[in-house]
mmCIF file of C-alpha atoms in Angstrom:
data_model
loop_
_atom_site.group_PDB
_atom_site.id
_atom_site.type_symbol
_atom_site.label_atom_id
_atom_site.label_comp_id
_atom_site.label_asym_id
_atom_site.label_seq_id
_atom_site.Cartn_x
_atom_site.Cartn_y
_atom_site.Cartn_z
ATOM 1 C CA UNK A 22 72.919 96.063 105.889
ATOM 2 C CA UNK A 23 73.620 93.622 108.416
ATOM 3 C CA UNK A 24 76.758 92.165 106.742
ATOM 4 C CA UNK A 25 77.940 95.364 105.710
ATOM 5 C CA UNK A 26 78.003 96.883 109.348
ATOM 6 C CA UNK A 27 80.277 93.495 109.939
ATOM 7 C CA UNK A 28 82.638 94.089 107.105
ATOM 8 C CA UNK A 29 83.634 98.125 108.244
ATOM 9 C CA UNK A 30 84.199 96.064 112.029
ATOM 10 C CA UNK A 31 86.343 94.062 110.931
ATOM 11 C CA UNK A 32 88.665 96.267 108.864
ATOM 12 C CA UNK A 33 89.138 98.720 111.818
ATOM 13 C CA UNK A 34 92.384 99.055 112.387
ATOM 14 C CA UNK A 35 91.422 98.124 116.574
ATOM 15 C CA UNK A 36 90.279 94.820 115.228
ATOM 16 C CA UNK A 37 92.457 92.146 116.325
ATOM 17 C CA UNK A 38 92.244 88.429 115.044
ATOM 18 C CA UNK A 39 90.639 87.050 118.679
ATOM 19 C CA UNK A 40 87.488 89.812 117.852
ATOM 20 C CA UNK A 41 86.775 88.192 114.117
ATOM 21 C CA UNK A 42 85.074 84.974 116.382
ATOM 22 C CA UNK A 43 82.947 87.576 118.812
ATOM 23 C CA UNK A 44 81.658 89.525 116.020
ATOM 24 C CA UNK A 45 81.088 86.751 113.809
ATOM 25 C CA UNK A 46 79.188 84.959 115.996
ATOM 26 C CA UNK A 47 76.912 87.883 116.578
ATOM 27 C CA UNK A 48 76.163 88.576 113.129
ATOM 28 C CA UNK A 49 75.604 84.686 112.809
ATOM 29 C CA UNK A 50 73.071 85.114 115.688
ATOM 30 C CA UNK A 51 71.372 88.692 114.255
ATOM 31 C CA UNK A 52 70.815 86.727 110.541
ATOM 32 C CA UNK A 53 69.336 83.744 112.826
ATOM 33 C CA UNK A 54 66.694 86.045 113.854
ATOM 34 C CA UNK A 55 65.730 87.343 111.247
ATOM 35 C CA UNK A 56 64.601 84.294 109.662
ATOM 36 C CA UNK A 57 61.478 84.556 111.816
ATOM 37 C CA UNK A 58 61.518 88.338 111.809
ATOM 38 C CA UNK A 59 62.294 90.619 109.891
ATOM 39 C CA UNK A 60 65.287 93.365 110.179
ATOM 40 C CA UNK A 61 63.065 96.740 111.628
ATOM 41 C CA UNK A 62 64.009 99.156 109.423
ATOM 42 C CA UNK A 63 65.040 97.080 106.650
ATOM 43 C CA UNK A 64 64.558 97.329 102.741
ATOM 44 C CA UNK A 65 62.001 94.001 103.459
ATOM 45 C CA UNK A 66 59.980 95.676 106.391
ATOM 46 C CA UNK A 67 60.045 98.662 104.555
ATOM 47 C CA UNK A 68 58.414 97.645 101.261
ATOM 48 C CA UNK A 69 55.529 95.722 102.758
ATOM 49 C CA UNK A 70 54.583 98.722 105.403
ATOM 50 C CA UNK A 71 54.370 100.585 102.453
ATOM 51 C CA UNK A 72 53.575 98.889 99.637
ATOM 52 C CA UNK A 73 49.650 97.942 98.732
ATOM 53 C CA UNK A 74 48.999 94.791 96.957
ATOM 54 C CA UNK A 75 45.720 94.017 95.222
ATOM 55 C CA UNK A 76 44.392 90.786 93.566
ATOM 56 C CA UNK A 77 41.512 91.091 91.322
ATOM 57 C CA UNK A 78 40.515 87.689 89.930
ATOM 58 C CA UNK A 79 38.214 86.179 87.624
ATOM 59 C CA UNK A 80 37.263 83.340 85.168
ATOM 60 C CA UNK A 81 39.388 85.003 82.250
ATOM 61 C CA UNK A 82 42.430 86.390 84.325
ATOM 62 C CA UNK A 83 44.178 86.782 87.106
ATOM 63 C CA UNK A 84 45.760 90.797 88.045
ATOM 64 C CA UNK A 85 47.882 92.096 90.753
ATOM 65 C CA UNK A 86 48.584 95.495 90.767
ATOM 66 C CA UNK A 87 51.085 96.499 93.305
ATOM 67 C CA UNK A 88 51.339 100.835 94.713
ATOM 68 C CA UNK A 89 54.239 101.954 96.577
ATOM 69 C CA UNK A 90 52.874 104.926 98.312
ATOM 70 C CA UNK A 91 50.429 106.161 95.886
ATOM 71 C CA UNK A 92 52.733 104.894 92.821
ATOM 72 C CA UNK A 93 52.163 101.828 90.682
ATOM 73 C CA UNK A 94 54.972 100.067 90.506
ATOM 74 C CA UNK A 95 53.244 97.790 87.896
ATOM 75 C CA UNK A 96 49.803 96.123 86.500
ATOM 76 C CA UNK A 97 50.953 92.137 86.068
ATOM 77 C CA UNK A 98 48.746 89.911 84.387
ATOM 78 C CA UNK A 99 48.828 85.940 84.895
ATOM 79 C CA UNK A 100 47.191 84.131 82.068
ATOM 80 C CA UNK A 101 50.112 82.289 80.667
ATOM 81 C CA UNK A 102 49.145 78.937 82.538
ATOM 82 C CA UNK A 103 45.590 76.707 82.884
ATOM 83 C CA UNK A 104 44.664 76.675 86.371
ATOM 84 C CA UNK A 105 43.697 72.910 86.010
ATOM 85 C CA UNK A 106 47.137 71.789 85.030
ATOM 86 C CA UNK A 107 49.041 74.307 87.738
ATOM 87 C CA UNK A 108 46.959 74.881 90.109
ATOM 88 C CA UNK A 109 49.435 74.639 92.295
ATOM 89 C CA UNK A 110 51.697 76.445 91.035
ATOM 90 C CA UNK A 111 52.801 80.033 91.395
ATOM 91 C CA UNK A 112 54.981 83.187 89.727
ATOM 92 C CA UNK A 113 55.039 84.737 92.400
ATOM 93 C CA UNK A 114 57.802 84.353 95.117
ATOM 94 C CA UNK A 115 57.351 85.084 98.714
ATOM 95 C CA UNK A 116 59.971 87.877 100.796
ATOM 96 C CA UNK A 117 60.101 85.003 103.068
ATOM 97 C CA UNK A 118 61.840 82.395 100.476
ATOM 98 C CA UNK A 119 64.190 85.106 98.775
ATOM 99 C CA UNK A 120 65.062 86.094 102.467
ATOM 100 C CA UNK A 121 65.241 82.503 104.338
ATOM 101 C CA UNK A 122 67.823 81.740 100.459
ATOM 102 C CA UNK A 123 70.189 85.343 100.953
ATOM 103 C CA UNK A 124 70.828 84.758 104.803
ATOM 104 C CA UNK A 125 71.739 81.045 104.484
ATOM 105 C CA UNK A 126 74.344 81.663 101.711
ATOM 106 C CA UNK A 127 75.892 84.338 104.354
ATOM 107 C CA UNK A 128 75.881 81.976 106.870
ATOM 108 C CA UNK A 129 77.682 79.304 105.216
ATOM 109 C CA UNK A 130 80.014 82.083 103.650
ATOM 110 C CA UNK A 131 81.108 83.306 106.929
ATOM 111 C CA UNK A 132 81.435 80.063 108.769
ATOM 112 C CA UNK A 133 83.558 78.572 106.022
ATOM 113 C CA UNK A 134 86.039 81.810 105.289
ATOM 114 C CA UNK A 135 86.104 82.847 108.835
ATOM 115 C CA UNK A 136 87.338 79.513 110.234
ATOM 116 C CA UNK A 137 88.919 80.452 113.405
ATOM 117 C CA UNK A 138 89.716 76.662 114.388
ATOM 118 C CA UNK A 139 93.393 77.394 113.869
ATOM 119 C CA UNK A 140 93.578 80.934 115.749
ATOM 120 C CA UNK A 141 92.125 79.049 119.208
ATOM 121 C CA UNK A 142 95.870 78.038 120.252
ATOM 122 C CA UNK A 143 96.660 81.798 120.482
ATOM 123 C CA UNK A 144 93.950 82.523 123.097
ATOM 124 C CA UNK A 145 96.175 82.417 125.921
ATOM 125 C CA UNK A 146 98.065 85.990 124.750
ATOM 126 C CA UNK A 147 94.594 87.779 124.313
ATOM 127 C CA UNK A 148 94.483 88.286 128.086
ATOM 128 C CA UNK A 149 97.616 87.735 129.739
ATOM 129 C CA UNK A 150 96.377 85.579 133.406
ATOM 130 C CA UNK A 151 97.968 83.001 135.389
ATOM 131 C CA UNK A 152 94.995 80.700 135.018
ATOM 132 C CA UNK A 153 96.741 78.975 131.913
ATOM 133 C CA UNK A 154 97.974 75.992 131.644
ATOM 134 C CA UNK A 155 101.547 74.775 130.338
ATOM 135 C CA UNK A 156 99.645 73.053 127.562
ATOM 136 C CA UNK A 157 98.298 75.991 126.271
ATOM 137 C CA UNK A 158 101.376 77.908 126.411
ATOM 138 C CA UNK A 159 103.117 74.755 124.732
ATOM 139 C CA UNK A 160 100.777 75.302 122.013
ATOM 140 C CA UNK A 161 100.777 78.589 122.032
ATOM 141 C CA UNK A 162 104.921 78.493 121.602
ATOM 142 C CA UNK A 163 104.627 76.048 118.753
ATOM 143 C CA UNK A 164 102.358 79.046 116.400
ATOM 144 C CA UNK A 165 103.486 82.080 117.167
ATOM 145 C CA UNK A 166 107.356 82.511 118.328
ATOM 146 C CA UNK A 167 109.153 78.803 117.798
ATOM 147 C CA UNK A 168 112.613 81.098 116.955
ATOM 148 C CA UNK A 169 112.235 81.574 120.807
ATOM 149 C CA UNK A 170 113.271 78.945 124.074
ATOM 150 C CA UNK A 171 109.692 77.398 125.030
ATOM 151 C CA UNK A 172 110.817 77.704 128.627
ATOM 152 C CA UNK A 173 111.947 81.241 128.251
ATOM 153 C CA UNK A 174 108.478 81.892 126.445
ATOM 154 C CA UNK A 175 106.553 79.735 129.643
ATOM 155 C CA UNK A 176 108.364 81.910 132.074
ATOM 156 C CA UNK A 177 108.261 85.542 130.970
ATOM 157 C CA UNK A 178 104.506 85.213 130.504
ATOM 158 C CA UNK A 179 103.946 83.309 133.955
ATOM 159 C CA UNK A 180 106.105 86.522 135.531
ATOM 160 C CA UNK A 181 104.281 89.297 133.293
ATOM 161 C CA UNK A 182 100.706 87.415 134.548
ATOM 162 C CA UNK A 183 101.901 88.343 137.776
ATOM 163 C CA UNK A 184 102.678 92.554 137.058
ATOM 164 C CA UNK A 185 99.762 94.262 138.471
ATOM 165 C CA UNK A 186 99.582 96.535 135.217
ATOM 166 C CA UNK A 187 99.444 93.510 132.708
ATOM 167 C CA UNK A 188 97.739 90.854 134.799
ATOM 168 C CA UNK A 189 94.078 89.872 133.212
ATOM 169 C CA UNK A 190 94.302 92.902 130.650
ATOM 170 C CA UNK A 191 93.784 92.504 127.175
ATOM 171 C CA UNK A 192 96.483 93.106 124.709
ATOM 172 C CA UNK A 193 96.640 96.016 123.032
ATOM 173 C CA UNK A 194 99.949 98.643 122.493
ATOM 174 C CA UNK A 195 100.105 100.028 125.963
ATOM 175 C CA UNK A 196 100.611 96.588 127.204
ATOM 176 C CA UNK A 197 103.448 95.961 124.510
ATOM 177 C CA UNK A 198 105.266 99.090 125.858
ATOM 178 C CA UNK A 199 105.144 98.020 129.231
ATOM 179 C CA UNK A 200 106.670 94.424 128.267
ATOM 180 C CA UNK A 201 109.441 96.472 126.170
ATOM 181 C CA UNK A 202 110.851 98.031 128.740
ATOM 182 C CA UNK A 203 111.568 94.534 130.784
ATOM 183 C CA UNK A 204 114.353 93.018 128.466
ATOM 184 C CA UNK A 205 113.865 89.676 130.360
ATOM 185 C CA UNK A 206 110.434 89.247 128.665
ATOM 186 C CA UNK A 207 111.966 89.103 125.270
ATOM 187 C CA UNK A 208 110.066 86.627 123.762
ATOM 188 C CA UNK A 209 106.506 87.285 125.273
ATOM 189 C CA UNK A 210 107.173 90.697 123.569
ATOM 190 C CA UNK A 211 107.684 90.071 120.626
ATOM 191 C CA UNK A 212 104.655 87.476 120.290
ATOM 192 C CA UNK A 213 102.224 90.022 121.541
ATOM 193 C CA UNK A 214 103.711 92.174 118.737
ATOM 194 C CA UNK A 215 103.276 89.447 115.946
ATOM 195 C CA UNK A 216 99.904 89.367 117.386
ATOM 196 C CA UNK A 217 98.753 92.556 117.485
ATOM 197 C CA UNK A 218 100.691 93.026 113.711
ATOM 198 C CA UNK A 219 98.197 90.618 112.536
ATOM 199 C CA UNK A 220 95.434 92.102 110.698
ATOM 200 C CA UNK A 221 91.899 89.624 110.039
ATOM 201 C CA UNK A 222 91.565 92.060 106.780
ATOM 202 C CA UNK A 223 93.682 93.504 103.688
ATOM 203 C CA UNK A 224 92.513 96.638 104.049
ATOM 204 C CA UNK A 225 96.071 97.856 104.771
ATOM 205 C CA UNK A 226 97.455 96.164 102.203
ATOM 206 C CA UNK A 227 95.339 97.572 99.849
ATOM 207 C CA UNK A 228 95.258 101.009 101.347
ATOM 208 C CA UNK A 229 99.201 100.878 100.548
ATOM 209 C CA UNK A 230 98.149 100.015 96.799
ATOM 210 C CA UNK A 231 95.917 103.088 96.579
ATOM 211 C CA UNK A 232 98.857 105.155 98.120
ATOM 212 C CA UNK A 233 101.297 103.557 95.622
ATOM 213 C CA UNK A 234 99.726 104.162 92.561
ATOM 214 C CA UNK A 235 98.536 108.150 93.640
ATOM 215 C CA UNK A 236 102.462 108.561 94.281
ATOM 216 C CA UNK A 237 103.541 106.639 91.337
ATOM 217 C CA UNK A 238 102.003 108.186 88.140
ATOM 218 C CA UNK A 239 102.771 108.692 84.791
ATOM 219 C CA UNK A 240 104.026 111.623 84.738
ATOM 220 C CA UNK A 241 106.204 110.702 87.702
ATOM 221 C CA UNK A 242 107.530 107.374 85.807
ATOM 222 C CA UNK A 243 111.074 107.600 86.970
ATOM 223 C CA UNK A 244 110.995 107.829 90.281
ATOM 224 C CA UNK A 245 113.350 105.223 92.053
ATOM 225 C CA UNK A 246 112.153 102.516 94.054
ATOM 226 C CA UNK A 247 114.180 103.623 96.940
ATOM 227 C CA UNK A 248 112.388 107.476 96.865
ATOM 228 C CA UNK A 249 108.369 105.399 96.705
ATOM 229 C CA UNK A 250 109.464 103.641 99.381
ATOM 230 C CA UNK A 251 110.861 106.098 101.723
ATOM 231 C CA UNK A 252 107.283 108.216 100.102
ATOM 232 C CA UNK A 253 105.098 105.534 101.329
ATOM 233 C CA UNK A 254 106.948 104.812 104.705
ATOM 234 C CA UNK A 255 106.019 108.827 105.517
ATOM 235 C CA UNK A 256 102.164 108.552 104.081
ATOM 236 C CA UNK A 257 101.985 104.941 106.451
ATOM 237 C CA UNK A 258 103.794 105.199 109.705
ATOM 238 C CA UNK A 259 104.898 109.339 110.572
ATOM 239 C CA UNK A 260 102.564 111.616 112.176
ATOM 240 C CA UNK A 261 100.789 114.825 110.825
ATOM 241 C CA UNK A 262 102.685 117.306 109.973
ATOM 242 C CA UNK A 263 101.188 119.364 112.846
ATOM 243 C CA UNK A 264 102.348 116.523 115.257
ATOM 244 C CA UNK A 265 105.935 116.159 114.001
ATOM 245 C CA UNK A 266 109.137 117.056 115.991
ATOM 246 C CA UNK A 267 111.977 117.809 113.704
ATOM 247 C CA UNK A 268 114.251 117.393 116.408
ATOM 248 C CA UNK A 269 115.714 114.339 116.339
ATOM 249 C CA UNK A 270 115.360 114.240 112.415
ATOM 250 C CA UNK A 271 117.049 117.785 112.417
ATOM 251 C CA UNK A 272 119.701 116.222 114.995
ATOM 252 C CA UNK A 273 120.201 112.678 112.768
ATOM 253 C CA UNK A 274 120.920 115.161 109.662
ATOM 254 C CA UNK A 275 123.465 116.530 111.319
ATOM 255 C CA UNK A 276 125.382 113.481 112.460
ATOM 256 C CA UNK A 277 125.228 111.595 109.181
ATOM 257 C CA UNK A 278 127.773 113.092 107.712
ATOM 258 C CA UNK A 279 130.262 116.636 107.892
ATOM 259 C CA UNK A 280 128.218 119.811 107.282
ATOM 260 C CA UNK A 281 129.396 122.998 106.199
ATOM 261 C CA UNK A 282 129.849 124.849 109.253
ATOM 262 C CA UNK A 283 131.882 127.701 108.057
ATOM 263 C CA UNK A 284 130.221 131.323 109.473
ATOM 264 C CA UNK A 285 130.125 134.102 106.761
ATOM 265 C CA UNK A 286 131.587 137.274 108.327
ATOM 266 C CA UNK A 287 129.310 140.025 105.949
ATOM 267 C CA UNK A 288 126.944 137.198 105.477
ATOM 268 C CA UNK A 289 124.161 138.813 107.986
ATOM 269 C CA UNK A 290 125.386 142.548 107.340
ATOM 270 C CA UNK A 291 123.692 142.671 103.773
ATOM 271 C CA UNK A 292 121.461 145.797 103.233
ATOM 272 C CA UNK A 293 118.237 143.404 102.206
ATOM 273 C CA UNK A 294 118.423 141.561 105.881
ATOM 274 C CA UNK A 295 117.450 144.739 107.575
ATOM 275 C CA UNK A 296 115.125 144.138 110.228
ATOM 276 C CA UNK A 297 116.247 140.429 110.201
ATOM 277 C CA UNK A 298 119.789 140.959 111.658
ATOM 278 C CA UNK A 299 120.815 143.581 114.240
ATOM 279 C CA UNK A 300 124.087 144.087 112.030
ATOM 280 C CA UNK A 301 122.406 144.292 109.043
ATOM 281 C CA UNK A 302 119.960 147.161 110.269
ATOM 282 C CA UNK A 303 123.086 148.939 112.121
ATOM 283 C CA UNK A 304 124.432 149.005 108.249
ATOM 284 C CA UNK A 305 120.980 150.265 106.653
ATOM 285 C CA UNK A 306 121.415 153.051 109.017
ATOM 286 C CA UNK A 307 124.269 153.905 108.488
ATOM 287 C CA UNK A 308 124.233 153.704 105.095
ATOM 288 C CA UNK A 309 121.385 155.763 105.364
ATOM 289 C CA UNK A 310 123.365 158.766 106.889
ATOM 290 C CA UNK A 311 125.981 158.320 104.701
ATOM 291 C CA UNK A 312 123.776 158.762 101.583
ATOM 292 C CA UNK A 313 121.902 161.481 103.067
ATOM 293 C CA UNK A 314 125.136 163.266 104.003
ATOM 294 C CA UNK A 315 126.065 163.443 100.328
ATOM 295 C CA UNK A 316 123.343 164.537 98.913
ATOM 296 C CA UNK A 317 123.594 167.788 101.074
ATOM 297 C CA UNK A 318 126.786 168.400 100.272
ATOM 298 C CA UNK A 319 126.077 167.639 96.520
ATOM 299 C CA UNK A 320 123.335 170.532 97.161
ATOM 300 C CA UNK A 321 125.802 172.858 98.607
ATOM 301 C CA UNK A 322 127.902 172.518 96.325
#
């Protein structure tokens, strides 16, 4: 349960790389614990406040039976083995062993695949503060944006630790837009946005696969790879449709290339746009009279 609550952290799309050490290490120290007490709550605390055990043992056999609230969950009989040649020896296993064996293999499991030894030089761009040092920033550099001057890096971020709406924040995509709109801090920009593009998880990656293969089926085999990609572009970066502003898509249509712009004189005058268009219900009208003109005089005559 434990490890599970850690795994849905960690692929939240908030999760940045510098979290993966904080939330390891407190799932490190929760497992700790619990190998001198158990989880409350838990499938192992659980079972044994409701589960009654019973020996009954004599010269013949030995017979546990076992009731989880008012069921047996079985009647086990141990007369397979002498008691003078294993006396010490038992078939049954202690909660305590299987536990004290699961939450070691986790341990080591986490420890070894979340190494985050190499992620340490990066700390200086989780909060942005004038306490660091050159040599951090040097090493910093050297990961995460070597396309860029190291003394144009060292100076943007000494100047943005100095902005009173960046200073000793932590990163996240309100500071980025802040730093865009300095063109001077160039390259701490774009660093923060490697960072914060840098996911500890695959869930996106395999969120696109999901997406992919709904959109591509087989009785859509021919779609072009240029129409899945624009398809999957949509489903992964626009907005709702009930948040989307055709304007400047509306406006970009226009300007890629020359539309048809020619105005149809009779085009709105049609009898079936009546009630749409002023001109078109002037003619209804009219045509109206007209028709209703005739068939008097058709009477009459």
């Amino acid at each position: 349960y434990v490890y599970g609550r850690f795994q849905k952290q960690i692929q939240s799309d908030e999760t940045l790389i510098f979290d993966v050490e904080d939330k390891r290490d407190s799932v490190i120290h929760i497992i700790s614990t619990m190998k001198e007490s158990l989880l409350v709550g838990g499938w192992e605390d659980t079972i044994i406040n409701t589960t009654n055990v019973s020996y009954i043992s004599n010269s013949e056999k030995d017979t546990t039976k076992c009731m989880l609230k008012g069921f047996q969950l079985f009647d086990y009989v141990s007369n397979s083995r002498r008691k003078i040649n294993h006396q010490y020896v038992t078939d049954n296993r202690s909660f305590a062993a299987i536990r004290n064996d699961i939450l070691e293999h986790i341990n080591n499991y986490m420890l070894k695949r979340l190494d985050t030894t190499n992620w340490s030089k990066l700390k200086p761009l989780k909060i942005i503060k004038m306490s660091v040092s050159d040599m951090e920033l040097k090493e910093c550099h050297s990961l995460i944006c070597p396309d860029f001057s190291l003394v144009d890096f060292v100076t943007s971020y000494k100047e943005a630790s100095g902005h009173s709406q960046i200073k000793d924040k932590l990163i996240s995509t309100c500071v980025l837009k802040i730093l865009i709109n300095c063109a001077s801090w160039e390259s701490l920009t774009v660093s923060i946005a490697r960072v914060l593009a840098i996911k500890p998880h695959s869930a996106d990656v395999e969120r696109l696969i999901s997406y992919y293969n709904v959109i591509k089926t087989a009785d859509r085999s021919k779609l072009s790879p240029e129409t899945i990609k624009d398809s999957l572009y949509i489903k992964l970066n626009m907005p709702t449709l009930s948040e989307f502003n055709p304007h400047n898509a509306v406006l970009e249509w226009l300007k890629s290339k020359k539309r048809h712009t020619k105005v149809h004189t009779y085009a709105t005058k049609q009898n079936w746009f009546g009630g749409v268009f002023p001109e078109a219900s002037d003619k209804s009208t009219l045509s109206m009279v007209d028709e209703t003109t005739i068939n008097s005089s058709l009477i009459h005559f």
